PDB file of C-alpha atoms and ligand atoms in Angstrom:
ATOM      1  CA  MET A 962      -4.985 -19.024  18.358  1.00 53.00           C
ATOM      2  CA  PHE A 963      -6.083 -17.842  14.925  1.00 64.00           C
ATOM      3  CA  SER A 964      -8.331 -20.054  12.872  1.00 64.00           C
ATOM      4  CA  ALA A 965     -10.056 -20.116   9.504  1.00 57.00           C
ATOM      5  CA  SER A 966     -13.502 -18.436   9.297  1.00 64.00           C
ATOM      6  CA  GLN A 967     -12.598 -15.828  11.914  1.00 87.00           C
ATOM      7  CA  GLN A 968     -13.315 -12.142  11.228  1.00 95.00           C
ATOM      8  CA  ILE A 969     -10.360  -9.927  10.352  1.00 96.00           C
ATOM      9  CA  VAL A 970     -10.503  -6.160  10.671  1.00 97.00           C
ATOM     10  CA  LEU A 971      -8.884  -4.194   7.853  1.00 96.00           C
ATOM     11  CA  ALA A 972      -7.186  -0.968   8.949  1.00 96.00           C
ATOM     12  CA  SER A 973      -8.453   0.879   5.879  1.00 89.00           C
ATOM     13  CA  GLY A 974     -11.746   2.200   4.613  1.00 82.00           C
ATOM     14  CA  ASN A 975     -10.750   1.887   0.958  1.00 85.00           C
ATOM     15  CA  PRO A 976     -13.511  -0.204  -0.720  1.00 84.00           C
ATOM     16  CA  GLY A 977     -11.107  -1.399  -3.447  1.00 80.00           C
ATOM     17  CA  LYS A 978      -8.671  -2.801  -0.889  1.00 83.00           C
ATOM     18  CA  ILE A 979     -11.481  -4.487   1.085  1.00 89.00           C
ATOM     19  CA  LYS A 980     -12.805  -6.173  -2.063  1.00 86.00           C
ATOM     20  CA  GLU A 981      -9.386  -7.441  -3.143  1.00 84.00           C
ATOM     21  CA  ILE A 982      -8.456  -8.786   0.280  1.00 88.00           C
ATOM     22  CA  GLN A 983     -11.896 -10.389   0.781  1.00 90.00           C
ATOM     23  CA  ALA A 984     -11.562 -12.181  -2.563  1.00 86.00           C
ATOM     24  CA  MET A 985      -8.180 -13.635  -1.598  1.00 84.00           C
ATOM     25  CA  LEU A 986      -9.159 -14.602   1.973  1.00 89.00           C
ATOM     26  CA  ALA A 987     -12.621 -15.960   1.143  1.00 89.00           C
ATOM     27  CA  GLN A 988     -12.734 -18.187   4.266  1.00 89.00           C
ATOM     28  CA  HIS A 989     -12.627 -15.081   6.489  1.00 92.00           C
ATOM     29  CA  LEU A 990     -14.938 -12.110   6.802  1.00 95.00           C
ATOM     30  CA  ILE A 991     -12.925  -8.940   6.179  1.00 95.00           C
ATOM     31  CA  VAL A 992     -14.503  -6.007   8.035  1.00 96.00           C
ATOM     32  CA  PRO A 993     -13.345  -2.401   7.520  1.00 96.00           C
ATOM     33  CA  GLN A 994     -12.286  -0.597  10.674  1.00 97.00           C
ATOM     34  CA  SER A 995     -14.893   2.086   9.935  1.00 94.00           C
ATOM     35  CA  ALA A 996     -17.562  -0.489  10.911  1.00 95.00           C
ATOM     36  CA  PHE A 997     -16.149  -0.307  14.460  1.00 95.00           C
ATOM     37  CA  ASN A 998     -15.546   3.469  14.486  1.00 95.00           C
ATOM     38  CA  VAL A 999     -11.838   2.904  14.990  1.00 96.00           C
ATOM     39  CA  PRO A1000     -10.034   6.254  15.358  1.00 95.00           C
ATOM     40  CA  GLU A1001      -7.278   6.833  12.769  1.00 91.00           C
ATOM     41  CA  CYS A1002      -3.795   6.425  14.228  1.00 94.00           C
ATOM     42  CA  ASP A1003      -0.870   8.728  13.474  1.00 93.00           C
ATOM     43  CA  GLU A1004       1.584   7.285  10.966  1.00 93.00           C
ATOM     44  CA  THR A1005       4.683   8.509  12.773  1.00 95.00           C
ATOM     45  CA  ALA A1006       7.252   5.857  11.829  1.00 97.00           C
ATOM     46  CA  CYS A1007       9.982   6.212   9.227  1.00 97.00           C
ATOM     47  CA  THR A1008       9.392   2.870   7.497  1.00 98.00           C
ATOM     48  CA  PHE A1009       6.372   1.490   5.629  1.00 98.00           C
ATOM     49  CA  LEU A1010       6.551  -1.656   7.726  1.00 98.00           C
ATOM     50  CA  GLU A1011       6.413   0.145  11.073  1.00 98.00           C
ATOM     51  CA  ASN A1012       3.533   2.344   9.914  1.00 98.00           C
ATOM     52  CA  ALA A1013       1.606  -0.735   8.774  1.00 98.00           C
ATOM     53  CA  LEU A1014       2.201  -2.312  12.194  1.00 98.00           C
ATOM     54  CA  LEU A1015       1.021   0.855  13.981  1.00 98.00           C
ATOM     55  CA  LYS A1016      -2.216   0.805  11.947  1.00 98.00           C
ATOM     56  CA  ALA A1017      -2.774  -2.934  12.476  1.00 98.00           C
ATOM     57  CA  ARG A1018      -2.204  -2.690  16.246  1.00 98.00           C
ATOM     58  CA  ASN A1019      -4.553   0.275  16.512  1.00 98.00           C
ATOM     59  CA  ALA A1020      -7.308  -1.631  14.684  1.00 98.00           C
ATOM     60  CA  ALA A1021      -6.745  -4.897  16.600  1.00 98.00           C
ATOM     61  CA  LEU A1022      -6.749  -3.061  19.928  1.00 97.00           C
ATOM     62  CA  HIS A1023     -10.048  -1.279  19.296  1.00 97.00           C
ATOM     63  CA  CYS A1024     -11.838  -4.244  17.699  1.00 97.00           C
ATOM     64  CA  ARG A1025     -10.288  -7.107  19.708  1.00 96.00           C
ATOM     65  CA  LEU A1026      -9.903  -8.955  16.435  1.00 96.00           C
ATOM     66  CA  PRO A1027      -7.038 -10.059  14.191  1.00 97.00           C
ATOM     67  CA  ALA A1028      -6.074  -7.214  11.853  1.00 97.00           C
ATOM     68  CA  ILE A1029      -4.538  -6.527   8.452  1.00 97.00           C
ATOM     69  CA  ALA A1030      -2.966  -3.179   7.542  1.00 97.00           C
ATOM     70  CA  ASP A1031      -0.814  -1.855   4.746  1.00 96.00           C
ATOM     71  CA  ASP A1032       1.292   1.186   4.098  1.00 96.00           C
ATOM     72  CA  SER A1033       2.685   2.204   0.768  1.00 97.00           C
ATOM     73  CA  GLY A1034       4.374   5.004  -1.112  1.00 97.00           C
ATOM     74  CA  LEU A1035       6.800   6.039  -3.811  1.00 98.00           C
ATOM     75  CA  ILE A1036      10.593   6.020  -3.500  1.00 98.00           C
ATOM     76  CA  VAL A1037      12.400   8.289  -5.967  1.00 98.00           C
ATOM     77  CA  ASP A1038      16.135   7.652  -6.347  1.00 98.00           C
ATOM     78  CA  ALA A1039      16.996  11.177  -7.533  1.00 98.00           C
ATOM     79  CA  LEU A1040      15.333  12.577  -4.386  1.00 98.00           C
ATOM     80  CA  ASN A1041      17.147  10.302  -1.925  1.00 98.00           C
ATOM     81  CA  GLY A1042      14.031   8.198  -1.432  1.00 98.00           C
ATOM     82  CA  ALA A1043      11.469  11.011  -1.074  1.00 98.00           C
ATOM     83  CA  PRO A1044       8.504  11.210  -0.884  1.00 98.00           C
ATOM     84  CA  GLY A1045       8.675   7.745   0.756  1.00 98.00           C
ATOM     85  CA  VAL A1046       6.486   7.342   3.837  1.00 98.00           C
ATOM     86  CA  LEU A1047       5.311  10.931   3.308  1.00 97.00           C
ATOM     87  CA  SER A1048       3.874  10.138  -0.162  1.00 97.00           C
ATOM     88  CA  ALA A1049       0.274  10.912   0.820  1.00 95.00           C
ATOM     89  CA  ARG A1050       1.250  14.270   2.366  1.00 96.00           C
ATOM     90  CA  TYR A1051       4.251  15.256   0.211  1.00 98.00           C
ATOM     91  CA  ALA A1052       2.772  18.685  -0.545  1.00 98.00           C
ATOM     92  CA  GLY A1053       1.625  19.144   3.069  1.00 97.00           C
ATOM     93  CA  ILE A1054      -1.024  17.797   5.431  1.00 93.00           C
ATOM     94  CA  GLY A1055      -4.379  17.720   3.647  1.00 92.00           C
ATOM     95  CA  ALA A1056      -2.735  17.860   0.198  1.00 93.00           C
ATOM     96  CA  GLY A1057      -4.571  16.065  -2.604  1.00 95.00           C
ATOM     97  CA  ASP A1058      -3.161  13.714  -5.255  1.00 95.00           C
ATOM     98  CA  GLN A1059      -2.786  16.534  -7.796  1.00 97.00           C
ATOM     99  CA  ASP A1060      -0.860  18.750  -5.335  1.00 97.00           C
ATOM    100  CA  ASN A1061       1.524  15.899  -4.543  1.00 97.00           C
ATOM    101  CA  LEU A1062       1.980  15.073  -8.226  1.00 98.00           C
ATOM    102  CA  ASP A1063       2.680  18.718  -9.096  1.00 98.00           C
ATOM    103  CA  LYS A1064       5.241  18.978  -6.297  1.00 98.00           C
ATOM    104  CA  LEU A1065       6.996  15.825  -7.504  1.00 98.00           C
ATOM    105  CA  LEU A1066       7.098  17.039 -11.119  1.00 98.00           C
ATOM    106  CA  GLU A1067       8.614  20.293  -9.922  1.00 98.00           C
ATOM    107  CA  ALA A1068      11.215  18.506  -7.777  1.00 98.00           C
ATOM    108  CA  LEU A1069      12.225  16.413 -10.796  1.00 98.00           C
ATOM    109  CA  ASN A1070      12.375  19.316 -13.210  1.00 98.00           C
ATOM    110  CA  GLY A1071      15.663  19.055 -15.140  1.00 97.00           C
ATOM    111  CA  VAL A1072      16.512  15.553 -13.862  1.00 98.00           C
ATOM    112  CA  PRO A1073      17.642  13.528 -16.909  1.00 98.00           C
ATOM    113  CA  ASP A1074      15.653  10.437 -18.002  1.00 96.00           C
ATOM    114  CA  ALA A1075      18.337   7.976 -16.887  1.00 97.00           C
ATOM    115  CA  GLN A1076      18.108   9.275 -13.311  1.00 98.00           C
ATOM    116  CA  ARG A1077      14.301   9.192 -13.047  1.00 98.00           C
ATOM    117  CA  THR A1078      14.118   5.687 -11.576  1.00 98.00           C
ATOM    118  CA  ALA A1079      11.541   5.024  -8.823  1.00 98.00           C
ATOM    119  CA  ARG A1080       9.560   2.270  -7.188  1.00 98.00           C
ATOM    120  CA  PHE A1081       6.300   1.869  -5.351  1.00 98.00           C
ATOM    121  CA  ILE A1082       6.645  -0.074  -2.093  1.00 98.00           C
ATOM    122  CA  CYS A1083       3.883  -1.716  -0.089  1.00 97.00           C
ATOM    123  CA  ALA A1084       4.263  -3.282   3.351  1.00 98.00           C
ATOM    124  CA  MET A1085       1.310  -5.396   4.471  1.00 97.00           C
ATOM    125  CA  VAL A1086       0.974  -7.068   7.858  1.00 98.00           C
ATOM    126  CA  PHE A1087      -1.353  -9.416   9.701  1.00 97.00           C
ATOM    127  CA  ILE A1088      -1.495  -9.681  13.495  1.00 97.00           C
ATOM    128  CA  GLY A1089      -3.556 -12.201  15.458  1.00 96.00           C
ATOM    129  CA  HIS A1090      -4.129  -9.686  18.278  1.00 96.00           C
ATOM    130  CA  ALA A1091      -2.880  -6.262  19.380  1.00 97.00           C
ATOM    131  CA  GLU A1092       0.124  -7.658  21.257  1.00 97.00           C
ATOM    132  CA  ASP A1093       1.007 -10.357  18.736  1.00 97.00           C
ATOM    133  CA  PRO A1094       4.812 -10.682  19.039  1.00 97.00           C
ATOM    134  CA  CYS A1095       5.073 -12.458  15.705  1.00 96.00           C
ATOM    135  CA  PRO A1096       3.339 -10.461  12.945  1.00 97.00           C
ATOM    136  CA  VAL A1097       2.978 -11.927   9.462  1.00 98.00           C
ATOM    137  CA  ILE A1098       4.831  -9.545   7.116  1.00 98.00           C
ATOM    138  CA  ALA A1099       4.887  -9.162   3.335  1.00 98.00           C
ATOM    139  CA  GLN A1100       6.360  -6.464   1.124  1.00 98.00           C
ATOM    140  CA  GLY A1101       6.059  -5.735  -2.573  1.00 98.00           C
ATOM    141  CA  ALA A1102       8.112  -3.456  -4.849  1.00 98.00           C
ATOM    142  CA  TRP A1103       7.173  -2.201  -8.334  1.00 98.00           C
ATOM    143  CA  GLU A1104       9.886  -0.606 -10.454  1.00 98.00           C
ATOM    144  CA  GLY A1105       9.250   2.202 -12.910  1.00 98.00           C
ATOM    145  CA  ARG A1106      10.449   5.555 -14.254  1.00 98.00           C
ATOM    146  CA  LEU A1107       8.941   8.973 -13.744  1.00 98.00           C
ATOM    147  CA  LEU A1108       7.696  10.954 -16.731  1.00 98.00           C
ATOM    148  CA  GLY A1109       7.764  14.749 -16.890  1.00 98.00           C
ATOM    149  CA  HIS A1110       4.043  14.881 -17.749  1.00 97.00           C
ATOM    150  CA  ALA A1111       0.879  12.993 -16.773  1.00 98.00           C
ATOM    151  CA  ALA A1112      -0.664  10.248 -18.934  1.00 98.00           C
ATOM    152  CA  GLY A1113      -3.738   8.102 -18.175  1.00 98.00           C
ATOM    153  CA  HIS A1114      -6.815   8.461 -15.998  1.00 96.00           C
ATOM    154  CA  HIS A1115      -7.024   5.218 -14.003  1.00 94.00           C
ATOM    155  CA  GLY A1116      -5.573   4.608 -10.560  1.00 91.00           C
ATOM    156  CA  PHE A1117      -4.682   7.383  -8.161  1.00 94.00           C
ATOM    157  CA  GLY A1118      -1.749   9.213  -6.582  1.00 95.00           C
ATOM    158  CA  TYR A1119       1.406   9.177  -8.686  1.00 97.00           C
ATOM    159  CA  ASP A1120       0.065   6.670 -11.260  1.00 97.00           C
ATOM    160  CA  PRO A1121      -0.162   9.210 -14.144  1.00 98.00           C
ATOM    161  CA  ILE A1122       3.632   9.720 -14.200  1.00 98.00           C
ATOM    162  CA  PHE A1123       4.740   6.176 -13.245  1.00 98.00           C
ATOM    163  CA  TRP A1124       6.081   4.772 -16.541  1.00 98.00           C
ATOM    164  CA  LEU A1125       6.387   1.007 -16.921  1.00 98.00           C
ATOM    165  CA  PRO A1126       8.985   0.139 -19.582  1.00 98.00           C
ATOM    166  CA  ASP A1127       7.652  -3.443 -19.983  1.00 98.00           C
ATOM    167  CA  GLN A1128       4.073  -2.233 -20.540  1.00 98.00           C
ATOM    168  CA  GLN A1129       5.039   0.899 -22.502  1.00 98.00           C
ATOM    169  CA  CYS A1130       2.458   2.924 -20.580  1.00 98.00           C
ATOM    170  CA  THR A1131       1.949   4.534 -17.180  1.00 98.00           C
ATOM    171  CA  SER A1132       0.250   2.712 -14.309  1.00 97.00           C
ATOM    172  CA  ALA A1133      -2.677   5.140 -14.805  1.00 97.00           C
ATOM    173  CA  GLU A1134      -3.196   3.564 -18.256  1.00 98.00           C
ATOM    174  CA  LEU A1135      -3.590   0.020 -16.904  1.00 96.00           C
ATOM    175  CA  SER A1136      -6.936  -1.575 -16.073  1.00 94.00           C
ATOM    176  CA  ALA A1137      -7.466  -2.262 -12.350  1.00 90.00           C
ATOM    177  CA  ASP A1138      -7.008  -6.011 -12.905  1.00 90.00           C
ATOM    178  CA  VAL A1139      -3.721  -5.651 -14.755  1.00 94.00           C
ATOM    179  CA  LYS A1140      -2.476  -3.143 -12.186  1.00 94.00           C
ATOM    180  CA  ASN A1141      -3.300  -5.568  -9.345  1.00 91.00           C
ATOM    181  CA  SER A1142      -1.446  -8.374 -11.079  1.00 95.00           C
ATOM    182  CA  LEU A1143       1.735  -6.263 -11.251  1.00 97.00           C
ATOM    183  CA  SER A1144       1.624  -3.701  -8.459  1.00 96.00           C
ATOM    184  CA  HIS A1145       3.489  -3.474  -5.171  1.00 97.00           C
ATOM    185  CA  ARG A1146       0.141  -3.890  -3.344  1.00 95.00           C
ATOM    186  CA  GLY A1147      -0.905  -6.924  -5.414  1.00 95.00           C
ATOM    187  CA  GLN A1148       2.470  -8.581  -4.762  1.00 96.00           C
ATOM    188  CA  ALA A1149       2.294  -7.884  -1.017  1.00 97.00           C
ATOM    189  CA  LEU A1150      -1.311  -9.077  -0.777  1.00 94.00           C
ATOM    190  CA  ARG A1151      -0.657 -12.364  -2.590  1.00 95.00           C
ATOM    191  CA  HIS A1152       2.373 -13.013  -0.411  1.00 97.00           C
ATOM    192  CA  LEU A1153       0.553 -12.093   2.822  1.00 96.00           C
ATOM    193  CA  THR A1154      -2.501 -14.244   2.086  1.00 94.00           C
ATOM    194  CA  ALA A1155      -0.275 -17.255   1.317  1.00 94.00           C
ATOM    195  CA  LEU A1156       1.564 -16.724   4.629  1.00 96.00           C
ATOM    196  CA  ILE A1157      -1.709 -16.365   6.596  1.00 92.00           C
ATOM    197  CA  LYS A1158      -3.053 -19.586   5.085  1.00 89.00           C
ATOM    198  CA  ALA A1159       0.193 -21.366   5.969  1.00 90.00           C
ATOM    199  CA  ARG A1160      -0.053 -20.069   9.574  1.00 83.00           C
ATOM    200  CA  GLU A1161      -3.599 -21.463   9.869  1.00 78.00           C
ATOM    201  CA  THR A1162      -2.365 -24.949   9.069  1.00 68.00           C
ATOM    202  CA  ILE A1163       0.396 -24.923  11.722  1.00 58.00           C
TER     203      ILE A1163
HETATM  204  P1  IMP B1455      -1.463   4.279   1.121  1.00 77.27           P
HETATM  205  O1  IMP B1455      -0.502   3.895   2.192  1.00 77.27           O
HETATM  206  O2  IMP B1455      -1.954   3.114   0.318  1.00 77.27           O
HETATM  207  O3  IMP B1455      -2.578   5.149   1.617  1.00 77.27           O
HETATM  208  O4  IMP B1455      -0.630   5.166   0.063  1.00 77.27           O
HETATM  209  C1  IMP B1455       0.066   6.332   0.459  1.00 77.27           C
HETATM  210  C2  IMP B1455       0.330   7.212  -0.737  1.00 77.27           C
HETATM  211  O5  IMP B1455       1.302   6.598  -1.604  1.00 77.27           O
HETATM  212  C3  IMP B1455      -0.874   7.467  -1.624  1.00 77.27           C
HETATM  213  O6  IMP B1455      -1.608   8.565  -1.161  1.00 77.27           O
HETATM  214  C4  IMP B1455      -0.228   7.765  -2.971  1.00 77.27           C
HETATM  215  O7  IMP B1455       0.239   9.087  -3.015  1.00 77.27           O
HETATM  216  C5  IMP B1455       0.990   6.841  -2.959  1.00 77.27           C
HETATM  217  N1  IMP B1455       0.669   5.532  -3.579  1.00 77.27           N
HETATM  218  C6  IMP B1455       0.639   4.326  -2.960  1.00 77.27           C
HETATM  219  N2  IMP B1455       0.293   3.363  -3.832  1.00 77.27           N
HETATM  220  C7  IMP B1455       0.107   3.971  -5.008  1.00 77.27           C
HETATM  221  C8  IMP B1455      -0.307   3.483  -6.291  1.00 77.27           C
HETATM  222  O8  IMP B1455      -0.577   2.291  -6.522  1.00 77.27           O
HETATM  223  N3  IMP B1455      -0.379   4.410  -7.262  1.00 77.27           N
HETATM  224  C9  IMP B1455      -0.121   5.727  -7.072  1.00 77.27           C
HETATM  225  N4  IMP B1455       0.223   6.239  -5.898  1.00 77.27           N
HETATM  226  C10 IMP B1455       0.339   5.360  -4.861  1.00 77.27           C
END
C-alpha cells in the first residue's frame, strides 16, 4: 500500500529532474537512485514506456521503495522515427550532445522544410514496488520542426534545432520555466503527479 509522505526513489541523477519532481510531489521525499548506489540498467526496449519501466523496476528492486522513472527522446518523421529511443546514443555509445546533433543535421541535409516535422516524447512511470502489476503511466509529446542550424544556448540535446512555430524560437532559446510549462517532460510530470495523488486517495 502506497501512502503520502513515503520516500520515492527517482531513477535518475539529473538534479533538474529531482528538483522539478520534488516541487510537484511536496508530500513525498524524492531521493535520487545515486544515494543508494543503484547500478544503471540497460535500456534495451524499443519503446520509451518499456525503458522507463525497466529503469523504475531496477531502482525499486535495489532500494525496496516506490520508484519514478522517465525515458524520452526525439522522433523525426523524415527518418522513420529515428533517433527515437536511441536519441542519447544516436552517434554511438558514449556520444555527446554535439555529436548527436551533428549526426541529425547531416541526416536531414536536403530534407525540405515541410518534411522536417518532429516531436519530443517523454514516458514517465511510477511503481509502488518492483513487482507492481499496475504501474502509473503518463506520456507527453511536444511538436516542433527541425532547423538546419543551431540557435540558442539553453537546454540540452537537440534543443538548439527544435523550432517551435508558436514561440518563434527554438527550445534552446526558452527559459527553463517556460520550457517546463510546454515540454514533453513537463506534460508527463504534471499528468503523472496528478495520477499518483489520485491513487493515494483510493
Ligand atoms: P533522457 O531519457 O531524458 O535521458 O533523454 C534521452 C535523450 O533524448 C537525451 O540525451 C537527448 O538527446 C534527447 N532529449 C530528451 N529530452 C530532450 C529535451 O528536452 N531537449 C533536447 N533533447 C532531449
